[in-house]
Short mmCIF file of C-alpha atoms and ligand atoms in Angstrom, two decimals:
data_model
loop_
_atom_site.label_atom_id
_atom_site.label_comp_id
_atom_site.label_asym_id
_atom_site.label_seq_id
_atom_site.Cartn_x
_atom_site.Cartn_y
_atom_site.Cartn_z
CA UNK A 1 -13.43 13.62 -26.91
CA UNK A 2 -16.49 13.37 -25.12
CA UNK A 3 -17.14 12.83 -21.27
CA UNK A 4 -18.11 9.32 -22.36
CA UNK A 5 -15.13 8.45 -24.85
CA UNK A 6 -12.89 9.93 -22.30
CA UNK A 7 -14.46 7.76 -19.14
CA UNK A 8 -13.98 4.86 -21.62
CA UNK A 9 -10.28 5.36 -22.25
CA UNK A 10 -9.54 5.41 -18.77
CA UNK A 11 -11.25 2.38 -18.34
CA UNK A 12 -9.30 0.90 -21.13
CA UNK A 13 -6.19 1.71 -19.49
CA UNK A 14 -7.04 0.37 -16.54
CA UNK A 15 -8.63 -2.70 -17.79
CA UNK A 16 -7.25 -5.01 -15.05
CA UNK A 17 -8.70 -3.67 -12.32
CA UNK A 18 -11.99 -2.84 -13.95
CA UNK A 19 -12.20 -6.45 -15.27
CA UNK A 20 -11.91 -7.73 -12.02
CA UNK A 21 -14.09 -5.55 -10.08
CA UNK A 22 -16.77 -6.62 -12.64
CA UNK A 23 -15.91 -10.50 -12.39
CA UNK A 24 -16.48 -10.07 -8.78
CA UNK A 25 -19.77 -7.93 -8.88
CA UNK A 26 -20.78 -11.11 -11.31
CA UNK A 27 -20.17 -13.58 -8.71
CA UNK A 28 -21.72 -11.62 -5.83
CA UNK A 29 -24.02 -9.10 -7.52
CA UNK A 30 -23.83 -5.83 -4.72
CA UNK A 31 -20.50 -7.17 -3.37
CA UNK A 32 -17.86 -5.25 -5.24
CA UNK A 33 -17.14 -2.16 -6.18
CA UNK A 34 -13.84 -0.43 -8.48
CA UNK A 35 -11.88 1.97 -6.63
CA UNK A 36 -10.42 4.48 -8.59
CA UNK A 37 -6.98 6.60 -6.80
CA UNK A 38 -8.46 10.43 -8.14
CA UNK A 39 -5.46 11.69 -8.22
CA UNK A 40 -4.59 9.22 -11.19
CA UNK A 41 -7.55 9.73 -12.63
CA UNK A 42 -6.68 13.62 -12.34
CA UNK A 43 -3.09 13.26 -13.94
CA UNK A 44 -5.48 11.53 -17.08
CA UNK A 45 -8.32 13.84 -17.26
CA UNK A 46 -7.82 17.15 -14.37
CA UNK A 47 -11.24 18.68 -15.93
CA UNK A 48 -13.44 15.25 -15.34
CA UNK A 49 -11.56 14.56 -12.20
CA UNK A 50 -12.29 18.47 -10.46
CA UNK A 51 -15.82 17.42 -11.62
CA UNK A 52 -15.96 14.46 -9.55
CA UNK A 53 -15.59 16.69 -6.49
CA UNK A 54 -17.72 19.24 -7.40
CA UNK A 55 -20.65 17.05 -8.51
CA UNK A 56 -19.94 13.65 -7.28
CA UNK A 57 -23.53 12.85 -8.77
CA UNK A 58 -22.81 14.02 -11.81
CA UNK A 59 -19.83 11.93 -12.45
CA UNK A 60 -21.43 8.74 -10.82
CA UNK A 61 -23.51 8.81 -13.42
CA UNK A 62 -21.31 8.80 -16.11
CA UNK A 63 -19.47 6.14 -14.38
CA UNK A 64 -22.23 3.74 -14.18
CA UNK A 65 -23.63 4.59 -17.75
CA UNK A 66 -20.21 3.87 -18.88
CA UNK A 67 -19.58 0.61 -16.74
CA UNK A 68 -23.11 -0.56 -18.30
CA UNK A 69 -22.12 -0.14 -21.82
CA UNK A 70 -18.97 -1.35 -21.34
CA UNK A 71 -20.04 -4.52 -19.43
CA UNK A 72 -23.94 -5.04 -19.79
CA UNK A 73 -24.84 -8.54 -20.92
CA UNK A 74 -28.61 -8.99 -21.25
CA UNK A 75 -28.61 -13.04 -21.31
CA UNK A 76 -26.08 -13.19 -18.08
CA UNK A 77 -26.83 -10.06 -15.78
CA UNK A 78 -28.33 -10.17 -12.62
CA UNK A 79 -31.74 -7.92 -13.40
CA UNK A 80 -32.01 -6.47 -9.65
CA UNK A 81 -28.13 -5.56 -9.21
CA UNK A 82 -26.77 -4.79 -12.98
CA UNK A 83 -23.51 -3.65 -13.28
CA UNK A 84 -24.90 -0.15 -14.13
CA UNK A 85 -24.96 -0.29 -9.91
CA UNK A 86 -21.79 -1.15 -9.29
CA UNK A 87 -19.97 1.77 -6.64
CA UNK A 88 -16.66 3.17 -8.52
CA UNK A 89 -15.21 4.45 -5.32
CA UNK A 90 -12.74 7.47 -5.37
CA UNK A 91 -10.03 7.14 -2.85
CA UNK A 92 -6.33 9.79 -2.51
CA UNK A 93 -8.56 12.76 -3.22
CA UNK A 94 -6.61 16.45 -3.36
CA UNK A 95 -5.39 18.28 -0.43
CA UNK A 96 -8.04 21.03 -1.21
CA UNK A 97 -10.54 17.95 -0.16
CA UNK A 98 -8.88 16.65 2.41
CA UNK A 99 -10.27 17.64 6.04
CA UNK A 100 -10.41 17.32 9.44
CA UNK A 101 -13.77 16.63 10.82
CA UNK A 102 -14.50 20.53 12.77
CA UNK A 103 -12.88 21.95 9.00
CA UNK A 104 -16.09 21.00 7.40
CA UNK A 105 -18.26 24.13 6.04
CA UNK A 106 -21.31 25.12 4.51
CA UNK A 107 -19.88 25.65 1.25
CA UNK A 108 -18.26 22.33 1.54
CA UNK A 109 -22.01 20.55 1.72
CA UNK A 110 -22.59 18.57 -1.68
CA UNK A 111 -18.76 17.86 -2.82
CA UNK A 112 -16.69 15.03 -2.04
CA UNK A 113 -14.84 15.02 1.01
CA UNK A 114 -11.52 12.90 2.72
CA UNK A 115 -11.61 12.80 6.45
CA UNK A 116 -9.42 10.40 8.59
CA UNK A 117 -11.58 9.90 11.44
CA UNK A 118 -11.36 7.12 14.30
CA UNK A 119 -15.01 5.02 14.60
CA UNK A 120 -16.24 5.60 17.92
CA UNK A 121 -20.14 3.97 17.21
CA UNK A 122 -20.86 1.40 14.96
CA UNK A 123 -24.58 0.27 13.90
CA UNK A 124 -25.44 -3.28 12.45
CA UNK A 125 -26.02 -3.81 9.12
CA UNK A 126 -29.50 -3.82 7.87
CA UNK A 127 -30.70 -3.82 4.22
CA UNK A 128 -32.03 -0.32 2.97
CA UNK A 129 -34.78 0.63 0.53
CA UNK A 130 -33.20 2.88 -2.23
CA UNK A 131 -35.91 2.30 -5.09
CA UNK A 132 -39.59 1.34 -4.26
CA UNK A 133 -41.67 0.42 -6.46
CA UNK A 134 -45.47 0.77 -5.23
CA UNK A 135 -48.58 -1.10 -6.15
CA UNK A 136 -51.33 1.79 -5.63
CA UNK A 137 -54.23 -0.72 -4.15
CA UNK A 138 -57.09 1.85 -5.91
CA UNK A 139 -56.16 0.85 -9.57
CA UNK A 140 -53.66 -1.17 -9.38
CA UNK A 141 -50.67 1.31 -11.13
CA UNK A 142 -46.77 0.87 -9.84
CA UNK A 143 -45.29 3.94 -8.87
CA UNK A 144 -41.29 3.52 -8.68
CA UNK A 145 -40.11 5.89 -6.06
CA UNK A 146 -36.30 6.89 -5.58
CA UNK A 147 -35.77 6.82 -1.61
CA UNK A 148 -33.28 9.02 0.39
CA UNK A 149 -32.01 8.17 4.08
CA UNK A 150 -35.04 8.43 6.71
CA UNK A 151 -38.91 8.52 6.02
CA UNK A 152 -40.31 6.34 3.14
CA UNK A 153 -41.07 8.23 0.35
CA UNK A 154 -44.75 7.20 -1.03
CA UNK A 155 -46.24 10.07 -3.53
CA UNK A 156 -48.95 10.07 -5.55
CA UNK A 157 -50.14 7.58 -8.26
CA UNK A 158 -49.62 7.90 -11.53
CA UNK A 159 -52.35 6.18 -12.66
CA UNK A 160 -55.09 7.75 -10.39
CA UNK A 161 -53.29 10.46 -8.34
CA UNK A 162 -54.10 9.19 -4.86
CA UNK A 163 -51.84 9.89 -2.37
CA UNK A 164 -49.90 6.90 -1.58
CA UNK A 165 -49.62 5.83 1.91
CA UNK A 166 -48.98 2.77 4.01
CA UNK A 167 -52.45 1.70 3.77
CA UNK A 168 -53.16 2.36 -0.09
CA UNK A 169 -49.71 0.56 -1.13
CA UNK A 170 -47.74 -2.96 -1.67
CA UNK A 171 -44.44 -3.16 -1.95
CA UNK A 172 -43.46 -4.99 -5.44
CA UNK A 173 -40.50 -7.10 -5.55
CA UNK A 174 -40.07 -6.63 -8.97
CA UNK A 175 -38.08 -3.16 -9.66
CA UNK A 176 -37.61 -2.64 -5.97
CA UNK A 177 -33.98 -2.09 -5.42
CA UNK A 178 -32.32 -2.94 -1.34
CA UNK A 179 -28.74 -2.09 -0.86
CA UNK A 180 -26.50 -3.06 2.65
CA UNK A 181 -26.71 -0.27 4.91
CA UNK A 182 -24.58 0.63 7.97
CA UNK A 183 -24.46 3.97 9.69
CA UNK A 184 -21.07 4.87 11.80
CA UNK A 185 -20.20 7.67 14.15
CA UNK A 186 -17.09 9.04 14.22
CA UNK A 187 -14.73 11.66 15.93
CA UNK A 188 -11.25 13.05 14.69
CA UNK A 189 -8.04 11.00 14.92
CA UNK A 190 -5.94 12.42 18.20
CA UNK A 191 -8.52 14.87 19.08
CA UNK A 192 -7.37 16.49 22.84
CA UNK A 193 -11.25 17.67 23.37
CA UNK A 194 -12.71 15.92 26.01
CA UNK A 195 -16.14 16.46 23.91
CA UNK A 196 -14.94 16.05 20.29
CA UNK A 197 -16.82 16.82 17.02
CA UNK A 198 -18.54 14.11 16.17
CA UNK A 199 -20.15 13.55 12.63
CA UNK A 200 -22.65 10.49 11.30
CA UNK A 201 -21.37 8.39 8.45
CA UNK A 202 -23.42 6.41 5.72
CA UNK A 203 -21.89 3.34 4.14
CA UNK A 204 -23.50 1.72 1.58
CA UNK A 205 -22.96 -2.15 -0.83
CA UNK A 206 -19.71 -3.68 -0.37
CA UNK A 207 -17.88 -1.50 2.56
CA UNK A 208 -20.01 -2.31 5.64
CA UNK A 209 -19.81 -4.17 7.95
CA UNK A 210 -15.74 -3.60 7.69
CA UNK A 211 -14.94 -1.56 10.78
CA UNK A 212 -14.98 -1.70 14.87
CA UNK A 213 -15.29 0.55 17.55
CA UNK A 214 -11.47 2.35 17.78
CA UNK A 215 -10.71 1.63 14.53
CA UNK A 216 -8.49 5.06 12.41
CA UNK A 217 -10.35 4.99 8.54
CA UNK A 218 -10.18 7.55 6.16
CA UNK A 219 -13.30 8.39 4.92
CA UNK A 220 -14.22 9.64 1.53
CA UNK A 221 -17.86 10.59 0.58
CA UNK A 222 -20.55 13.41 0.09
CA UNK A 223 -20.77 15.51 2.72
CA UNK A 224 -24.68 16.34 3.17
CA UNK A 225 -27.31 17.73 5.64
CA UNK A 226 -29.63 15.37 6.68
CA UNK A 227 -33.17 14.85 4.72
CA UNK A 228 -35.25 17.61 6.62
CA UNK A 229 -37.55 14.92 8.24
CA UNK A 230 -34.51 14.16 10.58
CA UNK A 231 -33.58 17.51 11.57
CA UNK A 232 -35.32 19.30 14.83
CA UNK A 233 -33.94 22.98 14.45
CA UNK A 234 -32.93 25.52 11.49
CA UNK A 235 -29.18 24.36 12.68
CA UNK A 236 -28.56 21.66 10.20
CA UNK A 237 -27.31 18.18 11.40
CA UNK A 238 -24.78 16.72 8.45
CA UNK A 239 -23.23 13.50 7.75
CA UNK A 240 -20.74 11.82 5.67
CA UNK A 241 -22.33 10.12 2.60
CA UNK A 242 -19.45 7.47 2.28
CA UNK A 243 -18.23 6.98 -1.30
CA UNK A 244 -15.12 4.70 0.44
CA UNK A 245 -13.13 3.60 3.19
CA UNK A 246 -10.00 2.73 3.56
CA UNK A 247 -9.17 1.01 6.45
CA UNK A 248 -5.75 -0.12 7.44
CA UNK A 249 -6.95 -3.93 7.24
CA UNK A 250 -9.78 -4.83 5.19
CA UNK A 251 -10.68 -8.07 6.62
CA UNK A 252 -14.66 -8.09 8.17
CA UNK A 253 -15.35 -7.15 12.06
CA UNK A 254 -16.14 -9.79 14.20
CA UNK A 255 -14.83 -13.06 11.51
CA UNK A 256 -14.74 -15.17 14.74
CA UNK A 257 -16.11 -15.19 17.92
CA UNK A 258 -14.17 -14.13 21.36
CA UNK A 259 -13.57 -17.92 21.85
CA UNK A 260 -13.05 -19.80 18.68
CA UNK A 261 -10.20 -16.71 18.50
CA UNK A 262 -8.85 -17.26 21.81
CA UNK A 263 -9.08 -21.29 20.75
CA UNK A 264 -7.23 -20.40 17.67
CA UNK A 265 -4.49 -18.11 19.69
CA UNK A 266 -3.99 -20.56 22.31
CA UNK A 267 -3.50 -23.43 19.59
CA UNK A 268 -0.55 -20.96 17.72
CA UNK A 269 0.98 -19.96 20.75
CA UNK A 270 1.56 -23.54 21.84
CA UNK A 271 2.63 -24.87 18.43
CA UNK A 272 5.31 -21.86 17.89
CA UNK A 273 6.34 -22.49 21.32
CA UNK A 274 7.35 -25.84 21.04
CA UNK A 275 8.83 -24.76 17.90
CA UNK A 276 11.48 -22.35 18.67
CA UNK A 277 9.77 -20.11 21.16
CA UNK A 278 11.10 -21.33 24.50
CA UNK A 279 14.39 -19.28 24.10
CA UNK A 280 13.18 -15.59 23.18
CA UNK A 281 9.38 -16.70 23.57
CA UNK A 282 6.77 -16.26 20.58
CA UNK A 283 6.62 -12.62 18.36
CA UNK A 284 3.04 -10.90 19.48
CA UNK A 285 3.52 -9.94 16.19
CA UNK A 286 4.16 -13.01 14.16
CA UNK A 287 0.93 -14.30 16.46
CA UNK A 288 -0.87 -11.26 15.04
CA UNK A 289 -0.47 -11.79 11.55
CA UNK A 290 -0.46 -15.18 11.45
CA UNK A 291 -3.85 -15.49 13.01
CA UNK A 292 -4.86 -12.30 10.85
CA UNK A 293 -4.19 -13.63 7.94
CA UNK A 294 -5.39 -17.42 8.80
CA UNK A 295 -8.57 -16.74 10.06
CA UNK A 296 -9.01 -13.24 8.67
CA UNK A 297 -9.60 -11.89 11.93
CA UNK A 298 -8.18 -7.65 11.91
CA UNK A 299 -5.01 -7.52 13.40
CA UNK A 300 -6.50 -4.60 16.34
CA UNK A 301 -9.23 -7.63 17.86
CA UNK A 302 -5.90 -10.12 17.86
CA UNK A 303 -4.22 -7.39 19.84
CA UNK A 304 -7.22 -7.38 22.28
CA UNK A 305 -7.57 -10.91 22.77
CA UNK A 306 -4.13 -11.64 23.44
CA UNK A 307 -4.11 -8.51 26.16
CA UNK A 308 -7.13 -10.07 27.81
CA UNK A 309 -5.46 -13.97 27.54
CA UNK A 310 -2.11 -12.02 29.65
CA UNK A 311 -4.72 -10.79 31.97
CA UNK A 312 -6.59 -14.31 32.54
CA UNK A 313 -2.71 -15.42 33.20
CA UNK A 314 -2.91 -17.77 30.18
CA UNK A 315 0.76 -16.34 29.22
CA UNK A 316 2.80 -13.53 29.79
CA UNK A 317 4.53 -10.74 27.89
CA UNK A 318 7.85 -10.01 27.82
CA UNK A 319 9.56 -6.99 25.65
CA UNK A 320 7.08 -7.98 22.53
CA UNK A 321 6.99 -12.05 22.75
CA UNK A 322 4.89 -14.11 24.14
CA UNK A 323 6.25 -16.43 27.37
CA UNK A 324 3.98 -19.52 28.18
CA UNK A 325 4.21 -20.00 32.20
ZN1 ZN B 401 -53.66 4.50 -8.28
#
């Protein structure tokens, strides 16, 4: 069997999952991705599954011809985001992958990493350029141009081999590709440094914008030196490439504001409480994931909110339930 025939059969037997990932990338073209566990993948195919750690690339791209063939409808698909672009995200890699943060080595650089990590910095989303395509102002050719992380990449023309620059160039719509881009730094879990390793991390399309400041993810991506133009000395600065996250809630950062949730806590406090609550006083816990799972708010900003309500002597705690004064 081929690499292709034998991506395809795994995709067959999976066919729930892949179907849905797909439905969703057709309603919100960029906004899904399939996660794949590699270690079932490995128990179906151990020579395509090393691969995927070994040259991540590699198999990516067999991934998203395969997803494109399988998938691909000319009349429906959404010509800037085609499935051909949707992630397939490995997660449970190998313990010969698995890491913590100061474990990482050179010969490490270029494979797939897992490294549970707590978020210490978190960076906004912004939209980044991963395909340009260039009008060349001098004769008018477009010049696509793959872009890494860092400097724009310009070149030279095809059609009349100026150098492209800022001032030669427009940026076409048309073939230009923009993906959601957020940039993380994190340290390891537990770490009793005072000055812990620290290491950038990349995310890319549908898992931004999903973790805070404290959060414990496990990260699983590339691990890479930085594009040269971002590095000051012959000591290479790396970063995680992340391929995906898992995060122990996967609701979005920041779903409500400090006071509709305090609002919304307040209001579920006072309804459990005349409920039931005046004899053992309300769970935290039931308030936690109640509210979590109403309002999609993750369960560590609940936590915070209803510390900093106990401190502003809106309630008090007692042995894990709330008391209302
Ligand atoms: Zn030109």
């Amino acid at each position: 069997m081929s690499n292709a025939d034998r991506i395809d059969a795994y995709l067959n037997r999976s066919s729930d999952d892949a179907d849905a990932a797909f439905e969703a990338w057709a309603d919100t073209p960029g906004g899904a991705s399939l996660r794949v566990d590699w270690q079932d993948f490995f128990e179906f195919d151990d020579e395509l599954a090393d691969k995927w750690i070994d040259r991540p690339r590699s198999i990516a791209k067999l991934w998203s011809r395969r997803l494109r063939n399988r998938y691909q409808n000319p009349e429906t698909d959404d010509l800037e985001k085609p499935i051909s672009k949707m992630p397939v995200r490995p997660v449970n890699l190998p313990d010969r992958a698995c890491f913590r943060l100061g474990g990482l080595r050179e010969r490490h650089l270029g494979t797939l990493v897992e490294v549970p990590v707590e978020v210490v910095e978190v960076e906004s989303v912004d939209p980044w350029l991963r395909k340009a395509v260039w009008e060349c102002l001098e004769c008018g050719a477009l010049n696509p141009t793959s872009q890494g992380y860092g400097h724009i990449r310009f070149g030279t023309c095809r059609g009349c081999e100026t150098s492209l620059d800022k001032k030669n160039t427009s940026l076409m719509r048309d073939g230009t590709e923009m993906v959601d881009f957020q940039k993380l730094v994190v340290i390891p879990r537990d770490s009793a440094l005072d000055d812990p390793p620290s290491i950038q991390v990349f995310l890319t399309g549908d898992i931004v914008g999903k973790v805070g400041i404290e959060d414990e993810i496990t990260v699983v991506g590339k691990y890479r030196t930085l594009p040269m133009a971002m590095q000051r000395e012959t000591q290479l600065n790396t970063f995680v490439d992340a391929k995906a996250l898992d995060v122990d809630e996967r609701q979005q950062a920041g779903a409500l504001s400090t006071t509709e949730l305090d609002e919304a806590l307040i209001g579920l406090v006072d309804e459990l409480w005349s409920e039931d609550g005046t004899t053992y006083g309300v769970p935290v816990e039931d308030v936690i994931s109640a509210i979590g799972t109403q309002h999609d708010v993750r369960h560590a900003e609940v936590q915070t909110r209803i510390e900093a309500l106990e401190d502003d002597g809106e309630f008090t705690m007692v042995s894990g339930a709330i008391i209302k004064d």
